[in-house]
PDB file of C-alpha atoms in Angstrom:
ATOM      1  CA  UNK A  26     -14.798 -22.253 213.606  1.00 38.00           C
ATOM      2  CA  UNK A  27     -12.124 -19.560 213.893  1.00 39.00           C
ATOM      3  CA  UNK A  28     -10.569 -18.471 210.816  1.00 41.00           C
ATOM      4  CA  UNK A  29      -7.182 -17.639 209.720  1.00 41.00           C
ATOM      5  CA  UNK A  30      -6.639 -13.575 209.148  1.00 39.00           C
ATOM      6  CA  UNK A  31      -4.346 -13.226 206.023  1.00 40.00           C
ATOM      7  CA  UNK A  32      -1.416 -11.630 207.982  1.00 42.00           C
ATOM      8  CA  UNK A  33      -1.747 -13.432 211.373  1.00 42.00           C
ATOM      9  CA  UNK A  34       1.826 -15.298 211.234  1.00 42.00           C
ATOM     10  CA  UNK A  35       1.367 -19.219 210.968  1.00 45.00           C
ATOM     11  CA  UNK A  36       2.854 -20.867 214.169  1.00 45.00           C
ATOM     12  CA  UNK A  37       5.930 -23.702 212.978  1.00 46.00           C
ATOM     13  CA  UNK A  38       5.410 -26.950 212.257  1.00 46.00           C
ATOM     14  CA  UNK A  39       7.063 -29.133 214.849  1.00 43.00           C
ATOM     15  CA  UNK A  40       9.607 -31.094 213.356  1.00 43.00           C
ATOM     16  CA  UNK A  41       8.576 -35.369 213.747  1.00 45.00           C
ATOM     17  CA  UNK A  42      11.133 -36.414 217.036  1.00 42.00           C
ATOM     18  CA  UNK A  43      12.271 -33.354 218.371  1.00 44.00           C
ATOM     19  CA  UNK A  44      10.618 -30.332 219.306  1.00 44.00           C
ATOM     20  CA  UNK A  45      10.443 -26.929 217.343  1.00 48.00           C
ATOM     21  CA  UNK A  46      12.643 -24.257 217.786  1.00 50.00           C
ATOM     22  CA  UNK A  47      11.175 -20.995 219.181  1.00 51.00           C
ATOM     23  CA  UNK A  48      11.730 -17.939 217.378  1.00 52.00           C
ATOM     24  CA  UNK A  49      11.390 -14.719 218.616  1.00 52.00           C
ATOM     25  CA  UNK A  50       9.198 -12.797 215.614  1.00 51.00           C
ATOM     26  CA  UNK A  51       9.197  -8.942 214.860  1.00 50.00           C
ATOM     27  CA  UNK A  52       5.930  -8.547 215.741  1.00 47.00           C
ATOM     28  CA  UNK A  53       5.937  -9.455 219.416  1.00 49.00           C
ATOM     29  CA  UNK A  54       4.482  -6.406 221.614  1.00 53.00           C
ATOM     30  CA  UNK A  55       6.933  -5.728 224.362  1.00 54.00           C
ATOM     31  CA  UNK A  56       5.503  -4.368 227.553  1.00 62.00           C
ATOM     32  CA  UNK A  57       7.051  -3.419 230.775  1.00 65.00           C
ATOM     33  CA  UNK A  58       5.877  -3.798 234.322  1.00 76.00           C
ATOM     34  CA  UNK A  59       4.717  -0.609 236.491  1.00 78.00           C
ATOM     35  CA  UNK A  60       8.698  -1.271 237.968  1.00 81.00           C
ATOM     36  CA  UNK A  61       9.831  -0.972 234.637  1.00 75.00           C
ATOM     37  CA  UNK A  62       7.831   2.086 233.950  1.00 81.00           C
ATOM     38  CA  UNK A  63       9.579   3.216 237.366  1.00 83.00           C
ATOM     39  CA  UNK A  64      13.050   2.832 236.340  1.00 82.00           C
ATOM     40  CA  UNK A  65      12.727   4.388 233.008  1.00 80.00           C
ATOM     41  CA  UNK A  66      11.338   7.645 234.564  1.00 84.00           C
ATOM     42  CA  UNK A  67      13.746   8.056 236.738  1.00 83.00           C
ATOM     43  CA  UNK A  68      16.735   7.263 234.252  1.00 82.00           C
ATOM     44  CA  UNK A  69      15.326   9.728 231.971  1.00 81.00           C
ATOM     45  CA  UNK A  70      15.259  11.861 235.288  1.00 85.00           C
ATOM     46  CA  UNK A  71      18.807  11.347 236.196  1.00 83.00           C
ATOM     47  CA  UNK A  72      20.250  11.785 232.633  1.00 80.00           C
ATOM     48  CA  UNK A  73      18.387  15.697 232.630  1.00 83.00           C
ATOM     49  CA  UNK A  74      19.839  16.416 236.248  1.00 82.00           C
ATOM     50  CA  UNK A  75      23.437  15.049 234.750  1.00 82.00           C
ATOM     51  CA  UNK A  76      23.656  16.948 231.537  1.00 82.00           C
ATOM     52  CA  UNK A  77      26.128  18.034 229.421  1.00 81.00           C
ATOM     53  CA  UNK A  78      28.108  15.180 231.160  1.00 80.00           C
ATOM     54  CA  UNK A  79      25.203  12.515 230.124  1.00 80.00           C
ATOM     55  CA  UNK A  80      25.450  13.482 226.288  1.00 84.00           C
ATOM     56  CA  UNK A  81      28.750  11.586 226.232  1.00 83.00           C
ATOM     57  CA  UNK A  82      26.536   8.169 228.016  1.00 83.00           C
ATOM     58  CA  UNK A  83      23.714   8.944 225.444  1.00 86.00           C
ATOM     59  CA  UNK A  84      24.773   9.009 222.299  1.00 87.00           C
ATOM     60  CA  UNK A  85      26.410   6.757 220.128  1.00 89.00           C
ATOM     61  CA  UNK A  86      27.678   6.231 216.478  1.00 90.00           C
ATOM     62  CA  UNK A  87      27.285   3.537 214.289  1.00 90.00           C
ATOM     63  CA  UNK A  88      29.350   2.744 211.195  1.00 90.00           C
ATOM     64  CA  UNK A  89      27.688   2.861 208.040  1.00 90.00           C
ATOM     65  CA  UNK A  90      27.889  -0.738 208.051  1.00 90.00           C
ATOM     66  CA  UNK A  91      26.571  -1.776 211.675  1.00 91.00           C
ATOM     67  CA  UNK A  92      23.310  -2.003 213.333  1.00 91.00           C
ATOM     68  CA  UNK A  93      22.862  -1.553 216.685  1.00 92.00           C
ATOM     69  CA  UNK A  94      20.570  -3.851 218.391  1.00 91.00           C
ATOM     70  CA  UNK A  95      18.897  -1.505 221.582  1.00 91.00           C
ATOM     71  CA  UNK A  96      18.154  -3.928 224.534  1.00 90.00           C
ATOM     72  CA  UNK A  97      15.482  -1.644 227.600  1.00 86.00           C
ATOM     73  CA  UNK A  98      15.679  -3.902 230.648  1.00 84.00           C
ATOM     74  CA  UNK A  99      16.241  -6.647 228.446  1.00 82.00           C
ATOM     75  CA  UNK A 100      14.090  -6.310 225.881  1.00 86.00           C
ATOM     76  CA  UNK A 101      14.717  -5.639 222.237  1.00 88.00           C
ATOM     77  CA  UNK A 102      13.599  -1.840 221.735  1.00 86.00           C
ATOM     78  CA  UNK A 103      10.714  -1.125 219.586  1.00 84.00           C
ATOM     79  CA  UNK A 104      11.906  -0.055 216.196  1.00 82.00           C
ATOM     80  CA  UNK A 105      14.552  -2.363 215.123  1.00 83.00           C
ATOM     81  CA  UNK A 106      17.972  -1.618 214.673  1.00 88.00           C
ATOM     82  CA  UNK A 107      19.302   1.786 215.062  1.00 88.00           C
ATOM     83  CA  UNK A 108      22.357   3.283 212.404  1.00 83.00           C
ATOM     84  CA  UNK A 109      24.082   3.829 210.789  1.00 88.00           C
ATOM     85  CA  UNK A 110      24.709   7.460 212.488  1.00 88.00           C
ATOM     86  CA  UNK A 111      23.780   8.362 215.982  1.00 89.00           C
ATOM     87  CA  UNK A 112      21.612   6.733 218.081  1.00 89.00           C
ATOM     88  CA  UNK A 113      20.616   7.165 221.575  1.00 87.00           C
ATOM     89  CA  UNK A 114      20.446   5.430 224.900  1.00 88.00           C
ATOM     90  CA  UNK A 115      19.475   5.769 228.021  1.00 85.00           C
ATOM     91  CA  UNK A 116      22.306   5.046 230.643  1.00 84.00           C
ATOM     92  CA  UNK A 117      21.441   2.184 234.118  1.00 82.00           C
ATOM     93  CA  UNK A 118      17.894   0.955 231.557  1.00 85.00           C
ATOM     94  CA  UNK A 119      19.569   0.679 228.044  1.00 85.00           C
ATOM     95  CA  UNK A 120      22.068  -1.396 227.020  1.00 87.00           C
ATOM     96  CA  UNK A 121      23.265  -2.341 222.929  1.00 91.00           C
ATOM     97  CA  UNK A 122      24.902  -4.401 220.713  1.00 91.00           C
ATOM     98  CA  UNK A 123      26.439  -3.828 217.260  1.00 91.00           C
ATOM     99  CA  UNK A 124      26.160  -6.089 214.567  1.00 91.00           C
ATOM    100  CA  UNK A 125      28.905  -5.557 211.359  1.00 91.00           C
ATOM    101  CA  UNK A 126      26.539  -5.973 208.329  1.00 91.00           C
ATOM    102  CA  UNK A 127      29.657  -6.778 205.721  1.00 92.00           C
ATOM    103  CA  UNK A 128      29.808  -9.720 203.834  1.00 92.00           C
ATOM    104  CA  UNK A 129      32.425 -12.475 206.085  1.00 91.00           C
ATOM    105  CA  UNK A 130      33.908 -15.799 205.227  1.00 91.00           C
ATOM    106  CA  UNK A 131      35.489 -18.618 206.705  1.00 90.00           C
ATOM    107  CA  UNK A 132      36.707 -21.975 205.839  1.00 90.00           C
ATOM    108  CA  UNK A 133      35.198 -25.173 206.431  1.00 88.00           C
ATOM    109  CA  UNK A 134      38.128 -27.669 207.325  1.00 88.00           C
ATOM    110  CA  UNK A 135      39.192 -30.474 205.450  1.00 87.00           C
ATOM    111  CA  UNK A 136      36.229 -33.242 206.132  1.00 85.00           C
ATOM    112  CA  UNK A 137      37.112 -36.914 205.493  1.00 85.00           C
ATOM    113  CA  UNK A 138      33.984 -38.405 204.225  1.00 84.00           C
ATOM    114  CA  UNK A 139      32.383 -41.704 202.248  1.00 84.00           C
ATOM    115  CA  UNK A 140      31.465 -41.118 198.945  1.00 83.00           C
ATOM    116  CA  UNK A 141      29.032 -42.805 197.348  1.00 85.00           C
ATOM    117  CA  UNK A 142      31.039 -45.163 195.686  1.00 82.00           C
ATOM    118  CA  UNK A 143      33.014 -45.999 198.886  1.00 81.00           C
ATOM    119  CA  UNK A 144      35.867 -44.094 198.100  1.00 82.00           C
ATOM    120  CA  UNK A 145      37.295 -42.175 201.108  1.00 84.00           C
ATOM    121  CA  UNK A 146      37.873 -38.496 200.496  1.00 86.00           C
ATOM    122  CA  UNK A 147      38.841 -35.169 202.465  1.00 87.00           C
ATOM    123  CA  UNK A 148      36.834 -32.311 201.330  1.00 88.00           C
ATOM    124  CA  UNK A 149      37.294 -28.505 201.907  1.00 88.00           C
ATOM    125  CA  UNK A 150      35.297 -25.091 201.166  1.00 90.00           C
ATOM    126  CA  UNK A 151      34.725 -21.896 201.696  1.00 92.00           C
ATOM    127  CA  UNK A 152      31.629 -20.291 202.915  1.00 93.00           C
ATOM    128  CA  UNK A 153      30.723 -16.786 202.494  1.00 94.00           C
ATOM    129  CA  UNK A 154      27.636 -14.705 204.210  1.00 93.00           C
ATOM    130  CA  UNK A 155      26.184 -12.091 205.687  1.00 92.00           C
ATOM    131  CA  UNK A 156      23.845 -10.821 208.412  1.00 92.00           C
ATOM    132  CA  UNK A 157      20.507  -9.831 206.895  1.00 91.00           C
ATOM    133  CA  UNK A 158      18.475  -8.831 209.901  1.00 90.00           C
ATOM    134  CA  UNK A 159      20.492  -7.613 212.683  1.00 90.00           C
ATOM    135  CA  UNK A 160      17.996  -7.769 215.635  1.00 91.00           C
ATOM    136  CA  UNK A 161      17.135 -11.759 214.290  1.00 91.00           C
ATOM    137  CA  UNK A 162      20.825 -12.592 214.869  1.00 90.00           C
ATOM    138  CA  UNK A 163      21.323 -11.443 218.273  1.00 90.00           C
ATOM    139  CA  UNK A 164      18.013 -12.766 219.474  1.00 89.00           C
ATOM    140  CA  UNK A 165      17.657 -15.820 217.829  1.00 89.00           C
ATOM    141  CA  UNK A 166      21.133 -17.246 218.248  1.00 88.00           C
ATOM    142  CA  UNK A 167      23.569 -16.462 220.691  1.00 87.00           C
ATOM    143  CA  UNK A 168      26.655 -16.759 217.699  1.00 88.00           C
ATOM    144  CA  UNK A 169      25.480 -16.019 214.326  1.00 89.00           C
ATOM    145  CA  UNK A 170      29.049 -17.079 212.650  1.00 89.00           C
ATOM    146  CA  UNK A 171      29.853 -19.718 214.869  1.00 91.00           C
ATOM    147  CA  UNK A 172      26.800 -21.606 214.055  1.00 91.00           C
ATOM    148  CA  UNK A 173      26.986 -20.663 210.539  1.00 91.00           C
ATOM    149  CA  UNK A 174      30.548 -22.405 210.563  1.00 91.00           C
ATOM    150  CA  UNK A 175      29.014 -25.346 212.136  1.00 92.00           C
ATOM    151  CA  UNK A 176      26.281 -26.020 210.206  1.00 92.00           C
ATOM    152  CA  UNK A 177      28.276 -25.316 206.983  1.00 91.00           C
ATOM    153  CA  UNK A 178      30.599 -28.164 208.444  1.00 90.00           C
ATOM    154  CA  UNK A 179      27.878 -30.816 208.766  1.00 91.00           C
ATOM    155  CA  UNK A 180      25.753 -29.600 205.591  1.00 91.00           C
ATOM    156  CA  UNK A 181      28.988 -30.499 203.677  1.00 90.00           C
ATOM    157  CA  UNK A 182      29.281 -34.071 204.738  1.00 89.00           C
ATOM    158  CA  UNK A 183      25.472 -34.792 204.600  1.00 90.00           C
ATOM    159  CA  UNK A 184      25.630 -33.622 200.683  1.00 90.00           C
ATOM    160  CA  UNK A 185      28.739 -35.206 199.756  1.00 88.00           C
ATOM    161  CA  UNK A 186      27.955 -38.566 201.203  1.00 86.00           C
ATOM    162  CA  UNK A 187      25.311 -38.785 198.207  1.00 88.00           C
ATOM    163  CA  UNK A 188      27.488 -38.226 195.607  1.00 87.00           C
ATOM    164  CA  UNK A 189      29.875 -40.436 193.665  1.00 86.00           C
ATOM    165  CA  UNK A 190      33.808 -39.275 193.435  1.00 84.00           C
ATOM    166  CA  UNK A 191      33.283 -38.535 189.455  1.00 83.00           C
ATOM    167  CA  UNK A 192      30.633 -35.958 190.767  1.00 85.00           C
ATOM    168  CA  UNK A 193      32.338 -34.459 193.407  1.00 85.00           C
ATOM    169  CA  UNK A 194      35.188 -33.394 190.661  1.00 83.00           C
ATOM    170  CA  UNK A 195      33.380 -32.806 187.420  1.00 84.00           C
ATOM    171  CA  UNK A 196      30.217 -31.174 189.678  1.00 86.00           C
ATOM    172  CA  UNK A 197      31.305 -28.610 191.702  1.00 87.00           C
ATOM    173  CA  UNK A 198      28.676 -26.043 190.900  1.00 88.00           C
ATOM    174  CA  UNK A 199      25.627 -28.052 191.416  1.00 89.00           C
ATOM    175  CA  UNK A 200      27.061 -29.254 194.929  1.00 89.00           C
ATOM    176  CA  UNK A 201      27.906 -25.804 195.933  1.00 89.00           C
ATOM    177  CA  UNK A 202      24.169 -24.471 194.608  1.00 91.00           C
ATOM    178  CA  UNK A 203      22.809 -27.327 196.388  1.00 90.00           C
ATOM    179  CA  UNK A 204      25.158 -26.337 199.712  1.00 90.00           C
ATOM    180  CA  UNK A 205      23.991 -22.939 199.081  1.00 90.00           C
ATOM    181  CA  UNK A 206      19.935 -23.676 198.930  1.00 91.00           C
ATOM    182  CA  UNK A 207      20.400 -25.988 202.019  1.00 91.00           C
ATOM    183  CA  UNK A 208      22.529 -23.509 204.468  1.00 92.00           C
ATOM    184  CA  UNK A 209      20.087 -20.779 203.551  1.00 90.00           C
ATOM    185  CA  UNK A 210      17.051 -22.638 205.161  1.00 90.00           C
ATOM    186  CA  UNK A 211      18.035 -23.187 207.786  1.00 89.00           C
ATOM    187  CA  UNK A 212      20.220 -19.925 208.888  1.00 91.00           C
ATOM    188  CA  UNK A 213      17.533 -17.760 207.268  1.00 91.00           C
ATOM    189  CA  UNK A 214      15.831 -17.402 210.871  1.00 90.00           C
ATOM    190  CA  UNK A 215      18.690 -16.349 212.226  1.00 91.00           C
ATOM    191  CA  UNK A 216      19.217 -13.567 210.294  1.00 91.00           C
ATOM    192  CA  UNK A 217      21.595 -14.589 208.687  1.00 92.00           C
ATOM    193  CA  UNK A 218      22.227 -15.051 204.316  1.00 92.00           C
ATOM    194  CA  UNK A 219      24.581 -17.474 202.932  1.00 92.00           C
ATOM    195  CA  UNK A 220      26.129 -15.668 199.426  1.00 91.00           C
ATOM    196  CA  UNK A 221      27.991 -18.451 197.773  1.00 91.00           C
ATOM    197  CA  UNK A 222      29.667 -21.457 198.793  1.00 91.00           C
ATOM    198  CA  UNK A 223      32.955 -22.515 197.002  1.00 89.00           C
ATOM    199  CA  UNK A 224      34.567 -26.192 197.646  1.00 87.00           C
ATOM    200  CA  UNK A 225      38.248 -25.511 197.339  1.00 85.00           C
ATOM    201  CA  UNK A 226      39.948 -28.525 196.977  1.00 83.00           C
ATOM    202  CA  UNK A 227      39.376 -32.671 196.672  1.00 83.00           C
ATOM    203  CA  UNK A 228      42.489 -34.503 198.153  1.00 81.00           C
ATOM    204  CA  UNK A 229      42.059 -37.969 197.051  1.00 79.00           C
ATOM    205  CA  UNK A 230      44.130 -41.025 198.829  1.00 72.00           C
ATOM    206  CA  UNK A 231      47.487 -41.737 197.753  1.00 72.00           C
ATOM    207  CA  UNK A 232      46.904 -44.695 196.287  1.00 71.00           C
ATOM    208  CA  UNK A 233      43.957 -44.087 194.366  1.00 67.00           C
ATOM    209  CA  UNK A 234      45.807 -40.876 192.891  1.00 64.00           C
ATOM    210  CA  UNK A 235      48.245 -43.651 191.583  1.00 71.00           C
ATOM    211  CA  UNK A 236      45.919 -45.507 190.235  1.00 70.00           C
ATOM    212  CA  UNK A 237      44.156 -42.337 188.462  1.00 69.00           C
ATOM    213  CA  UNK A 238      47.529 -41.614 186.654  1.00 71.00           C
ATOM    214  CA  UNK A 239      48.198 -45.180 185.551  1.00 73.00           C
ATOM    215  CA  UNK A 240      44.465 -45.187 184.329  1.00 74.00           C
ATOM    216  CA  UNK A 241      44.915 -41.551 182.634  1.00 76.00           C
ATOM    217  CA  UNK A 242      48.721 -42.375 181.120  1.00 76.00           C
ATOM    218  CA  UNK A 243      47.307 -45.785 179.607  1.00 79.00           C
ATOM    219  CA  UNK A 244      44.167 -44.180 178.020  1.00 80.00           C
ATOM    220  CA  UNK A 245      46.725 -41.212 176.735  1.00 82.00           C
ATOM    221  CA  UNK A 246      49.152 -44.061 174.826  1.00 82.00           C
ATOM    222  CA  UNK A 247      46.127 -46.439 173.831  1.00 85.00           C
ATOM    223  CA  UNK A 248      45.093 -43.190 172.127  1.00 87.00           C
ATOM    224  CA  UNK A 249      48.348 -42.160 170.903  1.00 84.00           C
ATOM    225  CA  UNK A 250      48.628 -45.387 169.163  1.00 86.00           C
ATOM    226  CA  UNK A 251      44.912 -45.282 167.388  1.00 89.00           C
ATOM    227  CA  UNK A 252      45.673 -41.679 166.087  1.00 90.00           C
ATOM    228  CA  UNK A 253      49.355 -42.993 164.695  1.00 86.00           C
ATOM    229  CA  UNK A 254      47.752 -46.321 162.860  1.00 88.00           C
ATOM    230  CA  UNK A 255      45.388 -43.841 161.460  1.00 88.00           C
ATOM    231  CA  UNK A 256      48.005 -41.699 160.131  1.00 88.00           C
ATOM    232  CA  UNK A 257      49.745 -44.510 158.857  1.00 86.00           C
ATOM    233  CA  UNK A 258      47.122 -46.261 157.113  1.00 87.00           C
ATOM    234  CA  UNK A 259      46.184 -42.590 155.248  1.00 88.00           C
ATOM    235  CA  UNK A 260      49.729 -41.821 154.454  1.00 86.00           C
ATOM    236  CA  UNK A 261      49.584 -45.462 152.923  1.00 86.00           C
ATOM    237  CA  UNK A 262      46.313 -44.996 150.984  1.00 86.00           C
ATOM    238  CA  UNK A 263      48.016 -41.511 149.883  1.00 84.00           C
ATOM    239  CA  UNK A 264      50.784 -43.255 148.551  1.00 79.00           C
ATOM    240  CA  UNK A 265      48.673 -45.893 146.704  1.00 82.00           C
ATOM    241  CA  UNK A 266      47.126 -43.322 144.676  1.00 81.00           C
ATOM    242  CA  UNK A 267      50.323 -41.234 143.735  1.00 77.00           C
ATOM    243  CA  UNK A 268      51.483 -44.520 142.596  1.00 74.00           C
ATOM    244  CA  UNK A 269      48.780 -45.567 140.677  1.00 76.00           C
ATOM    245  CA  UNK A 270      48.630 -41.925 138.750  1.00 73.00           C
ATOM    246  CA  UNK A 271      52.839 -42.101 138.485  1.00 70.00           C
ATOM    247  CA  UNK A 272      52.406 -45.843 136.689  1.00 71.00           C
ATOM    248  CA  UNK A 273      49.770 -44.518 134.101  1.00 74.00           C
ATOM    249  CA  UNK A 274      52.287 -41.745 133.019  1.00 70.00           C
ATOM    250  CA  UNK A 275      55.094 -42.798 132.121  1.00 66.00           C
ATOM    251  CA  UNK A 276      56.645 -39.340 132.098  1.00 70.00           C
ATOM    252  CA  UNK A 277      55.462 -38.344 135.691  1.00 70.00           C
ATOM    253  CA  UNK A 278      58.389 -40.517 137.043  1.00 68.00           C
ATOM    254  CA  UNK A 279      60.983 -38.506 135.365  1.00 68.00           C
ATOM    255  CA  UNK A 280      59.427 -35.243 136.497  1.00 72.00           C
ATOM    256  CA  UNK A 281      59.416 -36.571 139.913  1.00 72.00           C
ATOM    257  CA  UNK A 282      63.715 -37.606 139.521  1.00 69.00           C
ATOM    258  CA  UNK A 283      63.953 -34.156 138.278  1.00 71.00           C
ATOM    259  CA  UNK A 284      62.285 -32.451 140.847  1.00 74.00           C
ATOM    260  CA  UNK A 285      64.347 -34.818 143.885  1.00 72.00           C
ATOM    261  CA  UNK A 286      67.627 -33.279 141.820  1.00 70.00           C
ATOM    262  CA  UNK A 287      66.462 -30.112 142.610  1.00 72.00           C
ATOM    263  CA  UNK A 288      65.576 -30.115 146.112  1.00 72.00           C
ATOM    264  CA  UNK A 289      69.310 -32.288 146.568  1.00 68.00           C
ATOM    265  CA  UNK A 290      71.345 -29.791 145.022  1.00 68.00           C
ATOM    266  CA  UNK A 291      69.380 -26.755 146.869  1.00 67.00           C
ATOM    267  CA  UNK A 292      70.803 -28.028 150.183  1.00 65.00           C
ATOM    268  CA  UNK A 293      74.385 -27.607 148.578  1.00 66.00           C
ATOM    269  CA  UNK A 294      75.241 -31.359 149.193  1.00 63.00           C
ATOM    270  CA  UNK A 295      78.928 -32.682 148.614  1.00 67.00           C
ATOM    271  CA  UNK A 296      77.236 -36.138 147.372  1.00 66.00           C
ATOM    272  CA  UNK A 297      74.371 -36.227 144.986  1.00 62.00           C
ATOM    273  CA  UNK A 298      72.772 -39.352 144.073  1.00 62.00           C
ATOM    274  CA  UNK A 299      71.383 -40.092 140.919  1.00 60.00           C
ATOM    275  CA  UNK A 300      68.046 -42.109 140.522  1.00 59.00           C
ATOM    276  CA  UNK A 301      68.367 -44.919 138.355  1.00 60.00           C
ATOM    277  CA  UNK A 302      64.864 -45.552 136.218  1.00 59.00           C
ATOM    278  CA  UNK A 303      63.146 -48.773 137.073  1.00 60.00           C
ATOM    279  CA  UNK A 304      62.511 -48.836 133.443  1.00 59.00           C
ATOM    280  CA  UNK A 305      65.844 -49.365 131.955  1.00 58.00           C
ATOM    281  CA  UNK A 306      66.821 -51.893 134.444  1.00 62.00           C
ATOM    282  CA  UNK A 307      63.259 -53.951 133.238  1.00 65.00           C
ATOM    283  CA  UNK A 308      64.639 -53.514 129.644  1.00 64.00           C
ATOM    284  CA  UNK A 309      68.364 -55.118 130.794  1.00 65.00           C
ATOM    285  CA  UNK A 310      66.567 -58.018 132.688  1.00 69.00           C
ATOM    286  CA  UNK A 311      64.065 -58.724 129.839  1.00 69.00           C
ATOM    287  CA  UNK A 312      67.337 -58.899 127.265  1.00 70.00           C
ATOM    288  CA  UNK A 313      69.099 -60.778 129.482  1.00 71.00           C
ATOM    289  CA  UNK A 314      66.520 -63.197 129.912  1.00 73.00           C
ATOM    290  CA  UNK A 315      66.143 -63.820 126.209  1.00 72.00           C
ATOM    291  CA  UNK A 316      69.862 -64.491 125.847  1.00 71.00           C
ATOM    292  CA  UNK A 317      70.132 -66.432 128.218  1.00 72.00           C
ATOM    293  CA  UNK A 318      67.113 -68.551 126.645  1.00 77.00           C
ATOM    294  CA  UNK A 319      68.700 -68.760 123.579  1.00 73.00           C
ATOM    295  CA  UNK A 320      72.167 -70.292 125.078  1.00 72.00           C
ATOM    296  CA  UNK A 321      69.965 -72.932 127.028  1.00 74.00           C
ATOM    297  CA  UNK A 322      67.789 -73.822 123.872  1.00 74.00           C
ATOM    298  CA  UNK A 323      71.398 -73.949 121.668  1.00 71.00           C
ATOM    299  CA  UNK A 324      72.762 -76.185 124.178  1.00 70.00           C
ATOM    300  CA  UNK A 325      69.368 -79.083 123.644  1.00 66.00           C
ATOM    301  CA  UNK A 326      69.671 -79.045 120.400  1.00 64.00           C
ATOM    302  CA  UNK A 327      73.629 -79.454 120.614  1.00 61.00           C
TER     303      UNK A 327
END
């Protein structure tokens, strides 16, 4: 049985109901006809006869960040992509395309989706990416971008319709790594490398934003109300104890008037007021309550 050689490329496994894409790979010899061979000779012929006025048809520059893809008679050029600098063709046989190597972006309009939860949602983002193999992107795919866009457009509904509205806002990292992971298989054989991918913005319906806020203000005032019964009942327990050390000393009351006096009169009041002890006034009620028992017990045995 034949075997496999280590670095013979493994064909692609056909995906179950439709049939596998063909890509062109690297490694595939490119050979010309005996007319090919023909009209090569005599272009390189005809550019001799022409000179200096073929130098200007011949050579080209490319920008430190471009590629230029060489196309002989339609086929890719051995060699890969030329630049940056100059780079030569040959007029009538050679023709080339330039591929900008810079990192691009685009948006990915608003998508109205399902979540999980059945919660209907629009859903924006940002893509950014790069060509990583300049001769892949013009052979492989006839718009590198374009597609990019496309797919970007689709990946994002696929991957939001799993998720559940509380993990589209409070997960936005994850769902962008997981974007991320998923555009890069699939535009990896086009040359093409997706950086990052960003989801800008969540717009939620206008009645379930109400709702949010009426569920948000009424948690905000339920706990507003549990923080000031706390206070309360603390100040309360606080106020237990200072009265339970003020009642064993008898003196810490009158320390406490004195002090009040002095805080009053530091404000330069018109109208002071003068605490009255609780002390004295139990001394008048308790005499007053033993006269009067005396008059009532005079008047029985009157």
């Amino acid at each position: 049985e034949p075997t496999n050689m280590p670095n013979q490329p493994q064909p692609r496994k056909p995906t179950r109901g439709r049939a596998a894409p063909r890509f062109m790979e690297m490694s595939d010899k490119v050979d010309f006809t005996a007319c090919g061979w023909i009209l090569t000779i005599f272009s390189y012929i005809l550019a001799v006869l022409t000179l200096p006025i073929s130098i200007f048809l011949c050579v080209k520059v490319a920008q430190e960040y471009e590629r230029a893809v060489i196309f002989r008679l339609g086929r890719v050029k051995p060699g890969g992509a030329r630049g940056p600098g100059l780079f030569f063709v040959v007029p009538c046989i050679d023709s080339y395309k330039k591929i900008d190597l810079r990192t691009l972006s685009f948006e990915v309009p608003p998508q109205e989706l399902l979540s999980k939860d059945a919660v209907t949602v629009a859903v924006d983002a940002v893509v950014f990416f790069r060509i990583c193999n300049a001769t892949i992107s013009v052979i492989n795919i006839e718009d590198a971008a374009r597609s990019t866009k496309l797919l970007a457009q689709t990946t994002l509904r696929n991957i939001l319709g799993t998720k559940t509205l509380t993990e589209m806002l409070s997960d936005r990292d994850v769902i962008s790594l997981q974007m991320q992971a998923t555009l890069d298989e699939t535009t990896i054989p086009w040359g093409v490398k997706v950086e990052r991918v960003e989801m800008k913005d969540v717009r939620l319906p206008y009645q379930l934003q109400r709702a949010m806020a009426a569920e948000a203000e009424a948690t905000r005032e339920a706990m507003a109300k549990i923080i000031a019964a706390e206070g309360e009942q603390n100040a309360s327990m606080a106020l237990a104890e200072a009265a339970d050390v003020i009642s064993m000393s008898p003196c810490a009351i009158q320390l406490r008037y004195l002090q009040t006096l002095n805080s009053i009169s530091s404000e330069k009041n018109n109208t002071i007021v003068f605490p009255f002890p609780m002390e004295m006034m139990s001394r008048f009620i308790k005499n007053q309550r033993k006269h009067v028992t005396k008059k009532i017990s005079a008047l029985k045995y009157s």
